[in-house]
Coordinates of N, CA and C in Angstrom, one line a residue:
M1 N 0.2 46.9 17.9 CA 0.5 46.6 16.5 C 0.8 44.9 16.4
S2 N 0.3 44.5 15.3 CA 0.4 43.0 15.1 C 1.9 42.5 14.9
D3 N 2.1 41.1 15.1 CA 3.4 40.5 14.9 C 4.0 41.0 13.5
L4 N 3.2 40.8 12.5 CA 3.7 41.0 11.1 C 4.0 42.4 11.1
A5 N 3.2 43.4 11.4 CA 3.5 44.8 11.4 C 4.8 45.1 12.2
S6 N 5.0 44.7 13.3 CA 6.2 44.9 14.0 C 7.4 44.3 13.3
L7 N 7.2 43.1 12.7 CA 8.3 42.5 12.0 C 8.7 43.5 10.7
L8 N 7.6 43.9 10.0 CA 7.9 44.5 8.8 C 8.5 45.9 9.1
A9 N 8.2 46.5 10.3 CA 8.8 47.7 10.8 C 10.3 47.7 10.8
V10 N 10.8 46.5 11.1 CA 12.3 46.3 11.2 C 12.9 45.9 9.8
T11 N 12.1 44.9 9.1 CA 12.7 44.4 7.9 C 12.7 45.3 6.8
I12 N 11.6 46.1 6.6 CA 11.4 47.0 5.3 C 12.5 48.0 5.3
P13 N 12.8 48.6 6.3 CA 14.1 49.6 6.1 C 15.4 48.9 5.8
L14 N 15.6 47.6 6.4 CA 16.8 47.0 6.1 C 16.7 46.5 4.6
S15 N 15.5 46.3 4.1 CA 15.3 45.9 2.6 C 15.6 47.0 1.7
W16 N 15.3 48.1 2.0 CA 15.6 49.4 1.2 C 17.1 49.6 1.2
A17 N 17.7 49.3 2.5 CA 19.0 49.5 2.5 C 19.9 48.6 1.7
A18 N 19.4 47.3 1.8 CA 20.0 46.2 0.8 C 19.9 46.5 -0.5
A19 N 18.8 47.3 -0.9 CA 18.5 47.5 -2.4 C 19.4 48.4 -3.1
V20 N 20.3 49.2 -2.3 CA 21.2 50.2 -3.0 C 22.5 49.4 -3.3
S21 N 22.5 49.1 -4.6 CA 23.7 48.3 -5.2 C 24.1 48.7 -6.5
P22 N 24.9 49.8 -6.6 CA 25.1 50.3 -8.0 C 26.1 49.3 -8.8
V23 N 26.8 48.6 -8.1 CA 27.8 47.7 -8.9 C 27.0 46.5 -9.5
T24 N 26.0 46.0 -8.6 CA 25.2 45.0 -9.2 C 24.3 45.3 -10.3
L25 N 23.8 46.5 -10.1 CA 23.0 47.1 -11.2 C 23.8 47.3 -12.5
S26 N 25.0 47.7 -12.3 CA 25.9 47.9 -13.6 C 26.1 46.5 -14.2
I27 N 26.4 45.5 -13.4 CA 26.6 44.2 -14.0 C 25.4 43.8 -14.8
F28 N 24.2 43.9 -14.2 CA 23.0 43.5 -14.7 C 22.7 44.3 -16.1
L29 N 23.0 45.6 -16.1 CA 22.8 46.3 -17.4 C 23.8 46.1 -18.4
V30 N 25.1 45.7 -18.1 CA 26.1 45.3 -19.1 C 25.6 44.0 -19.8
I31 N 25.0 43.0 -18.9 CA 24.5 41.7 -19.4 C 23.4 42.0 -20.3
M32 N 22.4 42.9 -19.9 CA 21.2 43.1 -20.8 C 21.6 43.9 -22.1
S33 N 22.6 44.7 -22.1 CA 23.0 45.4 -23.2 C 23.8 44.5 -24.3
M34 N 24.4 43.4 -23.8 CA 25.1 42.6 -24.7 C 24.5 41.4 -25.2
T35 N 23.3 40.9 -24.5 CA 22.7 39.8 -24.9 C 21.6 39.9 -26.0
E36 N 21.4 39.0 -26.8 CA 20.3 38.9 -27.7 C 19.1 38.3 -27.2
K37 N 19.1 37.8 -26.0 CA 17.9 37.3 -25.4 C 17.8 37.9 -24.1
P38 N 17.3 39.1 -24.0 CA 17.2 39.8 -22.7 C 16.3 39.2 -21.6
R39 N 15.1 38.6 -22.1 CA 14.2 38.0 -21.2 C 15.0 36.9 -20.6
L40 N 15.6 35.9 -21.3 CA 16.2 34.8 -20.7 C 17.4 35.2 -19.7
A41 N 18.0 36.2 -20.3 CA 19.3 36.7 -19.4 C 18.9 37.3 -18.1
G42 N 17.9 38.2 -18.2 CA 17.3 39.0 -17.1 C 16.7 38.0 -16.1
L43 N 15.8 37.2 -16.5 CA 15.2 36.3 -15.5 C 16.2 35.3 -14.9
S44 N 17.1 34.8 -15.8 CA 18.1 33.9 -15.1 C 18.9 34.5 -14.1
F45 N 19.4 35.8 -14.4 CA 20.2 36.6 -13.4 C 19.3 36.8 -12.2
Y46 N 18.1 37.1 -12.4 CA 17.1 37.4 -11.3 C 17.0 36.3 -10.3
I47 N 16.9 34.9 -11.0 CA 16.7 33.8 -10.2 C 18.1 33.5 -9.4
G48 N 19.1 33.8 -10.0 CA 20.3 33.6 -9.2 C 20.5 34.4 -8.0
A49 N 20.0 35.6 -8.3 CA 20.0 36.7 -7.1 C 19.2 36.2 -6.0
I50 N 18.0 35.7 -6.4 CA 16.9 35.1 -5.4 C 17.6 33.9 -4.6
V51 N 18.4 33.1 -5.3 CA 18.9 32.0 -4.6 C 20.0 32.4 -3.5
V52 N 20.7 33.4 -3.9 CA 21.7 33.9 -2.9 C 21.0 34.7 -1.6
L53 N 19.9 35.4 -2.0 CA 19.2 36.1 -0.9 C 18.6 35.1 -0.1
L54 N 18.0 34.1 -0.6 CA 17.4 33.1 0.2 C 18.3 32.5 1.3
V55 N 19.4 32.0 0.7 CA 20.5 31.4 1.6 C 20.9 32.3 2.7
T56 N 21.2 33.6 2.3 CA 21.5 34.6 3.3 C 20.5 34.8 4.3
I57 N 19.2 34.9 3.9 CA 18.1 35.0 4.9 C 17.9 34.0 5.7
F58 N 18.1 32.7 5.3 CA 17.9 31.5 6.1 C 19.1 31.4 7.1
I59 N 20.3 31.8 6.7 CA 21.4 31.9 7.6 C 21.1 32.9 8.7
G60 N 20.6 34.0 8.4 CA 20.2 35.1 9.4 C 19.2 34.6 10.3
I61 N 18.1 33.8 9.8 CA 17.0 33.3 10.6 C 17.6 32.3 11.6
F62 N 18.5 31.5 11.2 CA 19.1 30.6 12.0 C 19.9 31.1 13.1
L63 N 20.7 32.1 12.8 CA 21.4 32.8 13.9 C 20.4 33.6 14.8
G64 N 19.4 34.2 14.4 CA 18.4 35.0 15.1 C 17.8 33.9 16.1
Q65 N 17.4 32.8 15.6 CA 16.7 31.7 16.5 C 17.8 31.1 17.4
K66 N 19.0 31.0 17.1 CA 19.9 30.6 18.1 C 20.2 31.6 19.2
L67 N 20.3 32.9 18.8 CA 20.4 34.0 19.7 C 19.2 34.0 20.7
S68 N 18.0 33.8 20.2 CA 16.7 33.9 20.9 C 16.7 32.6 21.9
A69 N 17.0 31.4 21.4 CA 17.1 30.2 22.2 C 18.2 30.3 23.4
A70 N 19.1 31.0 23.2 CA 20.3 31.0 24.1 C 20.1 32.4 25.0
S71 N 18.9 33.0 24.8 CA 18.6 34.3 25.7 C 19.6 35.3 25.5
H72 N 20.2 35.3 24.2 CA 21.1 36.4 23.8 C 20.5 37.5 23.0
S73 N 19.2 37.5 23.0 CA 18.4 38.6 22.2 C 18.2 39.7 23.2
D74 N 18.9 39.9 24.3 CA 18.6 41.0 25.1 C 19.3 42.3 24.5
P75 N 18.9 43.5 25.0 CA 19.4 44.6 24.4 C 21.0 44.7 24.3
I76 N 21.7 44.3 25.3 CA 23.0 44.4 25.3 C 23.8 43.6 24.1
T77 N 23.3 42.5 24.0 CA 23.7 41.6 22.8 C 23.3 42.1 21.5
M78 N 22.1 42.6 21.4 CA 21.7 43.1 20.1 C 22.4 44.4 19.8
A79 N 22.7 45.3 20.8 CA 23.5 46.4 20.6 C 24.9 46.1 20.1
A80 N 25.5 45.1 20.7 CA 26.9 44.7 20.3 C 26.9 44.3 18.8
I81 N 25.8 43.5 18.4 CA 25.8 43.1 17.2 C 25.5 44.3 16.0
D82 N 24.7 45.3 16.5 CA 24.5 46.5 15.7 C 25.8 47.2 15.6
I83 N 26.6 47.5 16.7 CA 27.8 48.1 16.6 C 28.8 47.4 15.7
F84 N 28.9 46.0 15.8 CA 29.7 45.4 14.9 C 29.4 45.5 13.4
L85 N 28.0 45.4 13.1 CA 27.6 45.5 11.8 C 28.0 46.9 11.3
G86 N 27.8 47.9 12.2 CA 28.0 49.3 11.6 C 29.6 49.5 11.4
A87 N 30.4 48.7 12.2 CA 31.8 48.8 11.8 C 32.1 48.2 10.6
V88 N 31.6 47.1 10.3 CA 31.8 46.4 9.0 C 31.3 47.4 7.9
L89 N 30.3 48.0 8.0 CA 29.7 49.0 7.1 C 30.7 50.1 6.8
F90 N 31.2 50.6 7.9 CA 32.4 51.8 7.8 C 33.6 51.1 7.1
L91 N 34.0 49.9 7.2 CA 35.0 49.4 6.4 C 34.7 49.3 5.0
L92 N 33.5 48.8 4.7 CA 33.1 48.6 3.3 C 33.0 50.0 2.6
G93 N 32.5 50.9 3.5 CA 32.3 52.3 2.9 C 33.7 52.9 2.5
F94 N 34.6 52.9 3.5 CA 36.0 53.5 3.2 C 36.7 52.8 2.0
R95 N 36.6 51.4 2.0 CA 37.1 50.6 1.0 C 36.6 50.9 -0.4
N96 N 35.3 51.2 -0.5 CA 34.7 51.7 -1.8 C 35.1 53.2 -2.2
L97 N 35.3 54.0 -1.2 CA 35.7 55.2 -1.6 C 37.3 55.3 -1.9
A98 N 38.1 54.4 -1.4 CA 39.3 54.3 -1.7 C 39.7 53.5 -3.0
S99 N 38.7 52.8 -3.4 CA 39.0 51.9 -4.6 C 38.9 52.7 -5.9
K100 N 39.8 52.3 -6.7 CA 40.0 52.9 -8.0 C 39.5 52.0 -9.1
E101 N 39.1 50.8 -8.7 CA 38.8 49.8 -9.7 C 37.3 50.0 -10.4
H102 N 37.3 49.9 -11.7 CA 36.0 50.0 -12.4 C 36.0 48.7 -13.3
G103 N 34.7 48.6 -13.9 CA 34.6 47.6 -14.9 C 34.7 46.2 -14.3
K104 N 34.1 46.0 -13.0 CA 34.1 44.7 -12.4 C 33.1 43.8 -13.2
S105 N 32.0 44.5 -13.8 CA 31.1 43.6 -14.5 C 31.5 43.0 -15.6
N106 N 32.5 43.7 -16.5 CA 33.2 43.2 -17.6 C 33.9 42.1 -17.3
N107 N 34.7 42.1 -16.0 CA 35.5 41.1 -15.6 C 34.9 39.7 -15.4
I108 N 33.6 40.0 -14.8 CA 32.7 38.9 -14.5 C 32.4 38.2 -15.8
L109 N 31.9 38.9 -16.8 CA 31.5 38.4 -18.0 C 32.6 37.8 -18.8
N110 N 33.8 38.3 -18.7 CA 35.0 37.8 -19.5 C 35.4 36.4 -18.8
R111 N 35.2 36.3 -17.6 CA 35.6 35.0 -16.8 C 34.6 33.9 -17.2
L112 N 33.3 34.3 -17.4 CA 32.3 33.2 -17.6 C 32.1 33.0 -19.1
Q113 N 32.7 33.9 -19.9 CA 32.7 33.8 -21.3 C 31.3 33.4 -21.8
V114 N 30.4 34.4 -21.7 CA 29.0 34.2 -22.2 C 29.1 34.1 -23.8
D115 N 28.5 33.0 -24.3 CA 28.5 32.8 -25.7 C 27.1 32.8 -26.2
P116 N 26.6 33.9 -27.0 CA 25.3 34.0 -27.4 C 24.7 32.9 -28.3
D117 N 25.6 32.2 -28.8 CA 25.3 31.0 -29.7 C 25.0 29.6 -28.9
S118 N 25.2 29.8 -27.6 CA 24.9 28.5 -26.9 C 23.5 28.2 -26.8
S119 N 23.1 27.1 -26.4 CA 21.8 26.6 -26.2 C 21.0 27.5 -25.0
S120 N 19.8 27.6 -25.0 CA 19.0 28.3 -24.1 C 19.3 27.8 -22.7
F121 N 19.4 26.5 -22.5 CA 19.7 25.9 -21.2 C 21.1 26.3 -20.8
R122 N 22.1 26.4 -21.6 CA 23.4 26.7 -21.3 C 23.4 28.2 -21.0
L123 N 22.7 28.9 -21.7 CA 22.6 30.5 -21.5 C 22.0 30.8 -20.0
F124 N 20.9 30.0 -19.9 CA 20.3 30.1 -18.6 C 21.3 29.9 -17.4
I125 N 22.1 28.7 -17.5 CA 23.0 28.3 -16.4 C 24.2 29.5 -16.3
K126 N 24.6 30.0 -17.5 CA 25.6 31.1 -17.4 C 25.2 32.3 -16.7
Y127 N 23.9 32.7 -17.2 CA 23.4 33.9 -16.4 C 22.9 33.7 -15.1
L128 N 22.4 32.7 -14.7 CA 22.2 32.2 -13.5 C 23.5 32.3 -12.5
S129 N 24.6 31.8 -13.2 CA 25.8 31.9 -12.4 C 26.3 33.3 -12.3
I130 N 26.2 34.1 -13.2 CA 26.6 35.5 -13.0 C 25.6 36.2 -12.0
G131 N 24.4 36.0 -11.9 CA 23.5 36.4 -10.8 C 24.0 36.0 -9.5
I132 N 24.2 34.9 -9.3 CA 24.9 34.2 -8.1 C 26.2 35.0 -7.6
I133 N 27.1 34.9 -8.6 CA 28.3 35.5 -8.3 C 28.2 37.0 -7.9
A134 N 27.5 37.7 -8.7 CA 27.4 39.2 -8.5 C 26.8 39.5 -7.1
F135 N 25.8 38.7 -6.6 CA 25.3 38.9 -5.3 C 26.2 38.3 -4.2
L136 N 26.9 37.3 -4.4 CA 27.9 36.9 -3.4 C 29.1 37.8 -3.2
M137 N 29.2 38.7 -4.3 CA 30.3 39.7 -4.1 C 29.7 40.9 -3.5
N138 N 28.5 41.0 -3.4 CA 27.9 42.2 -2.9 C 27.7 42.2 -1.3
F139 N 28.8 42.5 -0.6 CA 28.9 42.4 0.8 C 27.8 43.3 1.5
S140 N 27.6 44.6 1.1 CA 26.8 45.5 1.7 C 25.3 45.1 1.7
T141 N 24.9 44.5 0.6 CA 23.6 44.1 0.6 C 23.5 42.8 1.4
A142 N 24.4 41.9 1.4 CA 24.4 40.7 2.2 C 24.4 41.1 3.7
I143 N 24.9 42.2 4.2 CA 24.9 42.6 5.6 C 23.5 43.0 6.0
F144 N 22.9 43.7 5.2 CA 21.4 44.1 5.6 C 20.4 43.0 5.4
V145 N 20.7 42.1 4.5 CA 19.7 40.9 4.3 C 19.9 40.0 5.5
L146 N 21.2 39.8 5.9 CA 21.5 39.0 7.1 C 20.8 39.5 8.4
A147 N 20.9 40.8 8.5 CA 20.4 41.5 9.6 C 18.8 41.4 9.5
A148 N 18.2 41.4 8.4 CA 16.8 41.2 8.3 C 16.4 39.9 8.7
G149 N 17.2 38.7 8.2 CA 17.0 37.5 8.5 C 17.1 37.3 10.0
R150 N 18.1 37.9 10.6 CA 18.3 37.6 12.1 C 17.0 38.3 12.8
A151 N 16.6 39.4 12.3 CA 15.3 40.0 13.0 C 14.2 39.0 12.9
I152 N 14.1 38.4 11.7 CA 12.9 37.4 11.5 C 13.1 36.3 12.6
G153 N 14.3 35.7 12.6 CA 14.6 34.6 13.5 C 14.4 34.9 14.9
V154 N 14.7 36.2 15.3 CA 14.7 36.5 16.9 C 13.0 36.8 17.1
A155 N 12.3 37.4 16.1 CA 10.8 37.6 16.2 C 10.0 36.3 16.4
N156 N 10.5 35.3 15.5 CA 9.7 34.1 15.4 C 8.3 34.3 15.5
A157 N 7.8 35.0 14.4 CA 6.3 35.4 14.5 C 5.4 34.4 13.8
G158 N 6.0 33.2 13.4 CA 5.0 32.3 12.8 C 5.3 32.1 11.2
L159 N 5.0 30.9 10.8 CA 5.4 30.7 9.3 C 4.7 31.6 8.4
I160 N 3.4 32.0 8.5 CA 2.9 32.9 7.6 C 3.5 34.3 7.7
N161 N 3.8 34.8 8.9 CA 4.3 36.2 9.0 C 5.8 36.1 8.5
D162 N 6.5 35.0 8.8 CA 7.9 34.9 8.3 C 7.9 34.9 7.0
S163 N 7.1 34.0 6.4 CA 7.1 33.9 4.8 C 6.8 35.2 4.1
T164 N 5.8 36.0 4.8 CA 5.4 37.2 4.1 C 6.5 38.2 4.1
S165 N 7.2 38.2 5.4 CA 8.5 39.2 5.5 C 9.5 38.8 4.5
I166 N 9.7 37.5 4.4 CA 10.8 37.1 3.4 C 10.5 37.5 2.1
I167 N 9.3 37.3 1.5 CA 8.8 37.7 0.3 C 9.0 39.2 0.0
I168 N 8.4 40.0 1.0 CA 8.7 41.4 0.8 C 10.1 41.9 0.8
L169 N 10.8 41.3 1.7 CA 12.4 41.5 1.7 C 12.9 41.3 0.4
I170 N 12.7 40.2 -0.2 CA 13.4 39.9 -1.5 C 12.8 40.8 -2.6
I171 N 11.5 41.1 -2.6 CA 11.0 42.0 -3.7 C 11.7 43.4 -3.5
I172 N 11.7 44.0 -2.3 CA 12.3 45.2 -2.3 C 13.8 45.3 -2.5
T173 N 14.6 44.2 -2.0 CA 15.9 44.2 -2.1 C 16.3 44.2 -3.6
L174 N 15.5 43.5 -4.4 CA 15.8 43.2 -5.7 C 15.2 44.3 -6.8
I175 N 14.6 45.4 -6.1 CA 13.8 46.3 -7.0 C 14.8 46.9 -8.0
I176 N 16.1 47.1 -7.6 CA 17.0 47.8 -8.5 C 17.3 46.9 -9.8
I177 N 16.9 45.6 -9.6 CA 17.1 44.7 -10.8 C 15.6 44.5 -11.6
E178 N 14.6 44.6 -10.6 CA 13.2 44.3 -11.2 C 12.8 45.4 -12.1
I179 N 13.0 46.6 -11.7 CA 12.5 47.7 -12.5 C 13.2 47.8 -14.1
P180 N 14.6 47.7 -14.1 CA 15.2 47.6 -15.5 C 14.8 46.4 -16.2
L181 N 14.5 45.2 -15.4 CA 14.1 43.9 -16.1 C 12.8 44.1 -16.7
L182 N 11.8 44.6 -16.0 CA 10.4 44.8 -16.6 C 10.6 45.8 -17.8
F183 N 11.5 46.8 -17.7 CA 11.6 47.8 -18.9 C 12.2 47.1 -20.0
F184 N 13.1 46.2 -19.8 CA 13.7 45.5 -20.9 C 12.8 44.5 -21.5
I185 N 11.9 43.9 -20.8 CA 10.9 43.0 -21.2 C 9.8 43.7 -22.1
I186 N 9.3 44.7 -21.4 CA 8.1 45.5 -22.1 C 8.6 46.4 -23.1
F187 N 9.7 47.2 -22.9 CA 10.2 48.0 -24.1 C 11.7 47.9 -24.4
P188 N 12.0 46.7 -25.0 CA 13.3 46.3 -25.2 C 14.1 47.4 -26.0
E189 N 13.6 48.0 -27.0 CA 14.4 48.9 -27.8 C 14.6 50.3 -27.1
K190 N 13.6 50.6 -26.4 CA 13.9 52.0 -25.6 C 14.8 51.8 -24.4
A191 N 14.7 50.5 -23.9 CA 15.4 50.2 -22.6 C 17.0 50.5 -22.9
H192 N 17.5 49.8 -24.0 CA 18.9 50.0 -24.3 C 19.4 51.6 -24.4
K193 N 18.5 52.3 -25.1 CA 18.8 53.8 -25.1 C 18.8 54.5 -23.8
V194 N 17.9 54.1 -23.0 CA 17.8 54.7 -21.6 C 18.8 54.2 -20.7
M195 N 19.0 52.9 -20.6 CA 19.9 52.2 -19.7 C 21.5 52.3 -19.8
N196 N 21.8 52.6 -21.2 CA 23.3 52.7 -21.5 C 23.9 53.8 -20.7
P197 N 23.3 55.1 -20.9 CA 23.8 56.2 -20.2 C 23.8 56.0 -18.6
V198 N 22.8 55.3 -18.0 CA 22.7 55.0 -16.7 C 23.9 54.0 -16.4
N199 N 24.1 53.1 -17.1 CA 25.2 52.2 -16.8 C 26.7 52.8 -16.8
A200 N 26.7 53.8 -17.8 CA 27.9 54.6 -18.0 C 28.3 55.5 -16.7
W201 N 27.2 56.1 -16.2 CA 27.4 56.9 -14.9 C 27.6 56.1 -13.8
I202 N 27.0 54.8 -13.6 CA 27.2 54.0 -12.5 C 28.6 53.3 -12.6
S203 N 29.1 53.1 -13.8 CA 30.5 52.6 -13.8 C 31.4 53.7 -13.3
A204 N 31.1 54.8 -13.6 CA 32.2 56.0 -13.1 C 32.0 56.3 -11.7
H205 N 30.6 56.2 -11.1 CA 30.6 56.8 -9.8 C 30.0 55.8 -8.9
G206 N 29.8 54.5 -9.3 CA 29.2 53.5 -8.4 C 29.9 53.4 -7.0
N207 N 31.4 53.3 -7.0 CA 32.0 53.1 -5.8 C 31.8 54.3 -4.8
I208 N 31.7 55.5 -5.3 CA 31.6 56.6 -4.5 C 30.1 56.6 -3.8
V209 N 29.2 56.2 -4.8 CA 27.7 56.1 -4.1 C 27.6 55.1 -3.1
T210 N 28.3 53.9 -3.4 CA 28.2 52.9 -2.4 C 28.9 53.2 -1.2
G211 N 30.0 53.7 -1.3 CA 30.9 54.1 -0.1 C 30.2 55.0 0.8
L212 N 29.7 56.1 0.2 CA 29.0 57.1 1.0 C 27.6 56.5 1.6
F213 N 26.9 55.7 0.9 CA 25.8 55.0 1.6 C 26.1 54.2 2.7
C214 N 27.2 53.3 2.5 CA 27.5 52.4 3.6 C 28.0 53.3 4.8
L215 N 28.8 54.3 4.7 CA 29.2 55.2 5.7 C 27.9 55.6 6.4
G216 N 27.0 56.2 5.7 CA 25.7 56.8 6.2 C 25.0 55.8 7.1
I217 N 24.8 54.6 6.5 CA 23.8 53.5 7.2 C 24.8 53.0 8.3
G218 N 25.9 52.9 8.1 CA 26.8 52.5 9.1 C 26.7 53.3 10.6
A219 N 26.8 54.6 10.2 CA 26.6 55.6 11.3 C 25.3 55.4 12.0
F220 N 24.3 55.2 11.2 CA 22.9 55.0 11.8 C 22.9 53.8 12.7
V221 N 23.4 52.5 12.2 CA 23.4 51.3 12.7 C 24.1 51.4 14.1
V222 N 25.4 52.1 14.1 CA 26.1 52.3 15.4 C 25.3 53.0 16.3
Y223 N 24.8 54.1 15.8 CA 23.9 55.0 16.8 C 22.8 54.2 17.4
S224 N 22.1 53.4 16.6 CA 20.9 52.5 17.0 C 21.6 51.6 18.1
G225 N 22.8 51.1 18.0 CA 23.2 50.1 19.0 C 23.6 50.9 20.4
L226 N 24.2 52.1 20.1 CA 24.4 52.9 21.4 C 23.3 53.4 22.2
Q227 N 22.2 53.5 21.3 CA 20.9 53.9 22.0 C 20.5 52.8 23.0
K228 N 20.6 51.5 22.5 CA 20.2 50.3 23.1 C 20.9 50.2 24.4
L229 N 22.2 50.8 24.4 CA 23.0 50.7 25.5 C 22.8 52.0 26.5
G230 N 22.1 52.8 26.0 CA 21.7 54.1 26.8 C 22.8 55.1 26.7
I231 N 23.7 55.1 25.8 CA 24.8 55.9 25.7 C 24.5 57.2 25.2
S232 N 23.7 57.1 23.9 CA 23.4 58.3 23.2 C 22.1 58.8 23.6

């Protein structure tokens, strides 16, 4: 198996795990339903999300390279990291299941006070900021993206392979934004009719979906760490 194939075998599953983000999708759909300029709003939000992901990926790569350089990429160290990440996911899962808060997207919009009469540049900055804040708040996605970045750093497969992995990682992670964004750009009128019920359902059940997902993936990550220790 080539270096790129080996790297993608690790990063692609993490990318799909990072893509599960009902709260972020809800924020995006609220923005798109309220704005009179869906293309500008959606693309600005998307760019903000990319900025956060790139920073998180490069932090992960830096940590992975440091682990590799310090000879801490051995199975025991990697297993300990997996178990720690799994424990964090368990905490996030239980927190989401126990949370009774809804309407976080509306709170973000109220704080930033998006004014549709502002200039295109100011709207770009506002929606860019919302995208950045939304993904800074998204801890479950950050954990998986950080883990993928760490894997890229440890593998150190070369500039082309690393760049390809990063691009694929971002595309898959943001697919939950990319699909509705394309829908709003190509079919703006139909998009509002279809996405409004979706947003209503996510607002009511997003915490439960995220919580169960974090618990499931957390269990898998812990099991993977125990396997590296030869326990399971």
